[in-house]
Tab-separated table of C-alpha atoms in Angstrom:
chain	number	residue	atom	x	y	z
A	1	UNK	CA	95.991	60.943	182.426
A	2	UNK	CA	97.459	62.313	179.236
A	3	UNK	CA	96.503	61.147	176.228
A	4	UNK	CA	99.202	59.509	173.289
A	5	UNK	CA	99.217	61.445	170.231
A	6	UNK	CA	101.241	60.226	167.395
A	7	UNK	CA	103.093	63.004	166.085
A	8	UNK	CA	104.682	61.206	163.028
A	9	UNK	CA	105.443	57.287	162.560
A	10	UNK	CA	106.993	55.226	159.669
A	11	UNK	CA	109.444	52.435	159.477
A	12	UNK	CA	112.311	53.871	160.587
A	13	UNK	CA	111.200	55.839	163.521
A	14	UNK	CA	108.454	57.409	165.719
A	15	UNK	CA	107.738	60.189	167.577
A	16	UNK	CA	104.481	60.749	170.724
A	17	UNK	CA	103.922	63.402	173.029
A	18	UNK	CA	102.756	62.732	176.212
A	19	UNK	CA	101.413	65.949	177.459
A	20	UNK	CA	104.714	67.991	177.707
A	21	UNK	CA	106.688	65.505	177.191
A	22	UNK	CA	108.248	64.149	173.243
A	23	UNK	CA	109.078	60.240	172.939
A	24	UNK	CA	110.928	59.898	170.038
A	25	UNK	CA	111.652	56.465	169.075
A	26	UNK	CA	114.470	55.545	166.881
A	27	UNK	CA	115.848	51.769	166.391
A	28	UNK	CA	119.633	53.658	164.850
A	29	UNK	CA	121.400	54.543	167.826
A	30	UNK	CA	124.147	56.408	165.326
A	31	UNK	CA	121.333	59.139	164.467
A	32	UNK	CA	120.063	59.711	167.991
A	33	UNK	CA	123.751	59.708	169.056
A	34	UNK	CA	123.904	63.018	166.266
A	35	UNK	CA	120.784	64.508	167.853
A	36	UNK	CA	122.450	64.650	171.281
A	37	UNK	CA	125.377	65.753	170.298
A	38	UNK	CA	124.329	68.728	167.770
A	39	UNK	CA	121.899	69.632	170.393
A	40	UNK	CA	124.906	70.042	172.996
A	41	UNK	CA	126.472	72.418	170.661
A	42	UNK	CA	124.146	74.613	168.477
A	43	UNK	CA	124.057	78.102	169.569
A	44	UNK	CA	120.189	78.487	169.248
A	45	UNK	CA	117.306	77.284	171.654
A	46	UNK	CA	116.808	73.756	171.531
A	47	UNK	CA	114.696	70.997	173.831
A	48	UNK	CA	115.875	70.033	176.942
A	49	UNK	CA	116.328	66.461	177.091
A	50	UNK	CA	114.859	64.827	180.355
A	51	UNK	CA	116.577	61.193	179.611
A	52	UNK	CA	117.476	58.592	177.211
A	53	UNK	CA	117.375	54.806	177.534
A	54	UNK	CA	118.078	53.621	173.829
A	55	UNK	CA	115.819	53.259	171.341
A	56	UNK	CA	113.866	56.170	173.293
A	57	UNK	CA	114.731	59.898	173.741
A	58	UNK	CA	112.838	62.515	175.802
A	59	UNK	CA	112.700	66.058	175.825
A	60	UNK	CA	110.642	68.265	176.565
A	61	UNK	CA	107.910	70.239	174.547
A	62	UNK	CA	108.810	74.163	173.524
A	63	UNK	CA	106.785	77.159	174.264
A	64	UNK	CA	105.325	78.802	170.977
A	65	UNK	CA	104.139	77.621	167.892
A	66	UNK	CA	105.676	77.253	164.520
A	67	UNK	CA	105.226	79.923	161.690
A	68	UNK	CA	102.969	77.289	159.544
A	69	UNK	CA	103.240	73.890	157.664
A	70	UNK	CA	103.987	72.362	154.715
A	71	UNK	CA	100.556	72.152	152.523
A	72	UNK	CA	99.204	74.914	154.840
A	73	UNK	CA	99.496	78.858	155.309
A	74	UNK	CA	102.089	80.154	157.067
A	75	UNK	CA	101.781	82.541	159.546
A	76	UNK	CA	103.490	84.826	161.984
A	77	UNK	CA	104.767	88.229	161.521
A	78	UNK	CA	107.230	89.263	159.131
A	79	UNK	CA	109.754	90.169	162.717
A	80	UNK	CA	108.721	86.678	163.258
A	81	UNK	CA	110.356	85.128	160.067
A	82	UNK	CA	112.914	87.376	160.554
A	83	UNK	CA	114.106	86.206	163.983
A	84	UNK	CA	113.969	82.802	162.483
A	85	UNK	CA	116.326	83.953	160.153
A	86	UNK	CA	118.607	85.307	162.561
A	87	UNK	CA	118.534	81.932	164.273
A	88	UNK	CA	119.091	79.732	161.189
A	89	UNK	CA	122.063	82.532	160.698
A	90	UNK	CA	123.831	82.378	164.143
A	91	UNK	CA	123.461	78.398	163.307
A	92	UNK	CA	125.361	78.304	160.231
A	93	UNK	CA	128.261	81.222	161.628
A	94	UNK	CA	128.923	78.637	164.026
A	95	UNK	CA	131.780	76.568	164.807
A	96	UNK	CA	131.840	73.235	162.372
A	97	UNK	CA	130.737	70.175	164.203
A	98	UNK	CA	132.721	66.867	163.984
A	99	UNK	CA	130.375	65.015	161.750
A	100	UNK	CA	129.430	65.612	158.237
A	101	UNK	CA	125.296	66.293	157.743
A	102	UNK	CA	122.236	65.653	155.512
A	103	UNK	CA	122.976	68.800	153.793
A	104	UNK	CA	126.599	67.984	153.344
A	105	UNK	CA	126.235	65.317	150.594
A	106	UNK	CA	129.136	65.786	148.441
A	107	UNK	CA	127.651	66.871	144.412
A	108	UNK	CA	128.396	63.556	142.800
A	109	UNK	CA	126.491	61.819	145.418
A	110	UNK	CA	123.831	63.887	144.992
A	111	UNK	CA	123.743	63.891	141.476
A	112	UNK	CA	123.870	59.985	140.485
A	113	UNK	CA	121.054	59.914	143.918
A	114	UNK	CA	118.982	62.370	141.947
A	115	UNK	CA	119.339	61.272	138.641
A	116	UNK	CA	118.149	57.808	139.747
A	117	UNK	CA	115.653	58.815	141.596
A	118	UNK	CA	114.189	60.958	138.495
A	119	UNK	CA	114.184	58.175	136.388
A	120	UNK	CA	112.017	56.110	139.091
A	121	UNK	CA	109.351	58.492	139.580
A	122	UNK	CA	109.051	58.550	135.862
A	123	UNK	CA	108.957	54.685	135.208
A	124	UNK	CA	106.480	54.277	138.054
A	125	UNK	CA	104.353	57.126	136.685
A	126	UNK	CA	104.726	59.045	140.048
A	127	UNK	CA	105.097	62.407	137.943
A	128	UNK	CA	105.267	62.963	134.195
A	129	UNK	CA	108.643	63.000	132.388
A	130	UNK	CA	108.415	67.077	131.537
A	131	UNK	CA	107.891	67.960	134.984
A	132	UNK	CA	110.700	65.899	136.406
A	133	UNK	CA	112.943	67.278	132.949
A	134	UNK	CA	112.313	70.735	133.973
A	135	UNK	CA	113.324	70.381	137.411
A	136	UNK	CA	116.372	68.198	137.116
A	137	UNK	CA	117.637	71.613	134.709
A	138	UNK	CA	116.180	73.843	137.735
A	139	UNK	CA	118.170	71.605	140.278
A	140	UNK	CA	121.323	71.838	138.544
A	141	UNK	CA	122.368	75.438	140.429
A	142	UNK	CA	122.782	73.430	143.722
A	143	UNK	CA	125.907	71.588	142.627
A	144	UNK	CA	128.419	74.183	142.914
A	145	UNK	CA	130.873	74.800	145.535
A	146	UNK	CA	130.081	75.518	148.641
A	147	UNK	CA	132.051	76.204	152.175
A	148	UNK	CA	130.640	74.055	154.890
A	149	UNK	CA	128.435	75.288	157.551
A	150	UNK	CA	127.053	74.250	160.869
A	151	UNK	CA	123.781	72.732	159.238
A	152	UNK	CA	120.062	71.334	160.775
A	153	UNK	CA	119.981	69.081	157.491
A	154	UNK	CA	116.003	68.611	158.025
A	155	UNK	CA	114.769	72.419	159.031
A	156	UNK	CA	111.122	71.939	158.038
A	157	UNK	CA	108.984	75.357	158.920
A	158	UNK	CA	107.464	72.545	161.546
A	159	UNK	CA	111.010	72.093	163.428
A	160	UNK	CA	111.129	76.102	164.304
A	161	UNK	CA	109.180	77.430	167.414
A	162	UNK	CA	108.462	81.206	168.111
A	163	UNK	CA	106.909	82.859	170.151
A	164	UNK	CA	106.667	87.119	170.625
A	165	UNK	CA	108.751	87.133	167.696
A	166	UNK	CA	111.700	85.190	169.378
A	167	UNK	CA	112.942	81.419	168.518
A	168	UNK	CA	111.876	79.611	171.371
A	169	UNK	CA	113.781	76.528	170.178
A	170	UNK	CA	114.686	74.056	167.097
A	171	UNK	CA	113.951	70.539	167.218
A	172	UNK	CA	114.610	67.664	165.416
A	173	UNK	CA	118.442	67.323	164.504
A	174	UNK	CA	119.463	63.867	163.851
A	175	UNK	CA	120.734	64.993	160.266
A	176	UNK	CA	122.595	68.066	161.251
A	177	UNK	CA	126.595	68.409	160.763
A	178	UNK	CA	128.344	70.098	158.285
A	179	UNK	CA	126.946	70.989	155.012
A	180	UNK	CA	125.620	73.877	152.250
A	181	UNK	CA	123.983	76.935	154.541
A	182	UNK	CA	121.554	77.246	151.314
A	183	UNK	CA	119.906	73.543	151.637
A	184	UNK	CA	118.266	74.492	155.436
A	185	UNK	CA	117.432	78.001	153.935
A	186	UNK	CA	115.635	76.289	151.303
A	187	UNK	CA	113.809	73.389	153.477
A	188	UNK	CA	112.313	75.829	155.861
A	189	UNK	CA	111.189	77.776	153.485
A	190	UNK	CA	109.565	74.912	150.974
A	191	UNK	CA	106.254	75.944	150.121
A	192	UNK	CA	106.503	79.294	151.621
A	193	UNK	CA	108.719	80.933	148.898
A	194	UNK	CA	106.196	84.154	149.346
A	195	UNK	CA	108.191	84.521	152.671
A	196	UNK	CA	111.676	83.947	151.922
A	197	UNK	CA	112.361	87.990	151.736
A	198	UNK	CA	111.196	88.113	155.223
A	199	UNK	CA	113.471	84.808	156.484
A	200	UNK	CA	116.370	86.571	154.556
A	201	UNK	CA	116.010	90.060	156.190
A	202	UNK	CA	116.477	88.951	159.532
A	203	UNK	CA	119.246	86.332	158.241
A	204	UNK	CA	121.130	88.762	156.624
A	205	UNK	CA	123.423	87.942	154.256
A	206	UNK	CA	123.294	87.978	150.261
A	207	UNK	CA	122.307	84.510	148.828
A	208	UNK	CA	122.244	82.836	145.770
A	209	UNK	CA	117.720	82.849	144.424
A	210	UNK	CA	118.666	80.438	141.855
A	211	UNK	CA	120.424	78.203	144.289
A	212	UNK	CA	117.599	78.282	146.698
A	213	UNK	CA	115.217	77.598	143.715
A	214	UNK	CA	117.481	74.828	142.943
A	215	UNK	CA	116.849	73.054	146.490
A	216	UNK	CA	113.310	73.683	146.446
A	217	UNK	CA	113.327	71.189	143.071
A	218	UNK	CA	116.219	69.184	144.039
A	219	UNK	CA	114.576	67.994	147.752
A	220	UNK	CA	111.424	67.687	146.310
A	221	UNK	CA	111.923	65.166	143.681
A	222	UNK	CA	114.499	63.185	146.126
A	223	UNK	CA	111.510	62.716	148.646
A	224	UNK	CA	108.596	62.451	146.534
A	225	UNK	CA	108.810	58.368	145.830
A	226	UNK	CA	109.597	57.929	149.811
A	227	UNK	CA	106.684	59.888	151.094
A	228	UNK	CA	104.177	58.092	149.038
A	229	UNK	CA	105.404	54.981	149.685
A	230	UNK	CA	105.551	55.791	153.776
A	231	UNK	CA	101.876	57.146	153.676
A	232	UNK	CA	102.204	60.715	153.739
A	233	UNK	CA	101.240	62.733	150.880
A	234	UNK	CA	103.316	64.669	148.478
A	235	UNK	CA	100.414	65.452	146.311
A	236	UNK	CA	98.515	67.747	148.982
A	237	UNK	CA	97.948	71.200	148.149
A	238	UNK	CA	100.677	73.014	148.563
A	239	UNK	CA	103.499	70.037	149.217
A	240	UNK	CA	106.019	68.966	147.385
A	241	UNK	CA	104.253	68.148	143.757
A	242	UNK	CA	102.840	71.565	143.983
A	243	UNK	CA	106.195	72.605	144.535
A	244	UNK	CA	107.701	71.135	141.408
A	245	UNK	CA	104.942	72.723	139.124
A	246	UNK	CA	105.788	76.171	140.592
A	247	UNK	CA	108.754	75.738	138.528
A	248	UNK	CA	106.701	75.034	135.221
């Protein structure tokens, strides 16, 4: 018999694998409903999805491995990255989807969500008040116009599987719509920014550094408060604190 092994669990949701199989769990039918249907019409490998009986979706586990972690090394070849790339590119080319995304958060949002959120981690003592100064000025270069793109809105380095070089599939896409091409360039490569020449190379097309940079900060402090307070840990080596002090 196979064994359960929690992949990740919090509040709002859960996900198992069951030998080949992934259980994901979600109480918000509205955000599994935006899995299916971004799945049915990204132009890149994704799972196959065995069945569904509400709150549970099942699909079934990709062939490779993923090019590293958050906190971690990364890993894989620099054709690897580069396919990813590719991928993340034929993605945002794409035709828009009906719903908006994670990554399409319109600037004001953003900005009154990030300004509170600054002035949280600071009261609570969560990070020091120059730290969270110096990237709220960094984060600035993401509000800008931007045309909309077919977006993941949650493309972790963890989401991407490859194998031989080649995307064997993207998981994971209950936040994906339309939003800013930049944001998923900038999540999967969080923590990696050593191989964001390599990601761009095989995405090819000119991008904006300091926008990029800006996402790095901007994500970070917007998720710091709600991983420690889920039990995951922003303060690992390598995560999203050490992200922040990169731009120190």
């Amino acid at each position: 018999m196979d064994e359960v092994e929690v992949v990740v669990a919090h509040s709002e949701r859960a996900t198992l694998r069951v030998g080949g199989v992934f259980l994901k769990v979600d109480a918000d039918r509205a955000r599994v409903d935006a899995e299916v249907e971004a799945m049915s019409l990204a132009p890149v490998p994704t799972p196959e999805i065995l069945w569904r009986r509400p709150p549970v979706l099942a699909v079934a586990a990709l062939p490779g491995a993923t090019l590293g972690r958050l906190g971690g090394p990364s890993t894989g070849s620099a054709a690897a990255w580069a396919a990813a790339g590719a991928a993340i590119r034929r993605l945002h080319d794409a035709p828009l989807p009906p719903r908006l995304g994670r990554a399409g958060r319109s600037t004001e949002a953003l900005a009154a969500e990030l300004d509170g959120e600054c002035g949280l981690l600071v009261a609570s003592g969560l990070l020091p008040a120059d730290l969270v100064a110096r990237n709220r000025r960094v984060a600035e270069a993401a509000f800008r116009p931007w045309a909309p793109a077919f977006t993941h809105g949650d493309l972790q380095i963890a989401h991407v599987f490859v194998e031989d070089d080649e995307v064997t599939g993207i998981i994971d896409w209950s936040e994906a719509g339309r939003g800013d091409a930049l944001y998923d360039l900038a999540t999967f490569t969080l923590g990696h920014e050593d191989r964001l020449a390599d990601l761009l190379a095989g995405y090819g097309a000119d991008v904006d550094l300091d926008v990029i940079r800006a996402w790095w900060s901007l994500r970070s402090l917007l998720v710091v408060r709600w991983l420690a307070e889920h039990g995951f840990d922003p303060y690992a080596p390598g995560c999203e604190v050490d992200v922040l002090r990169s731009r120190m």
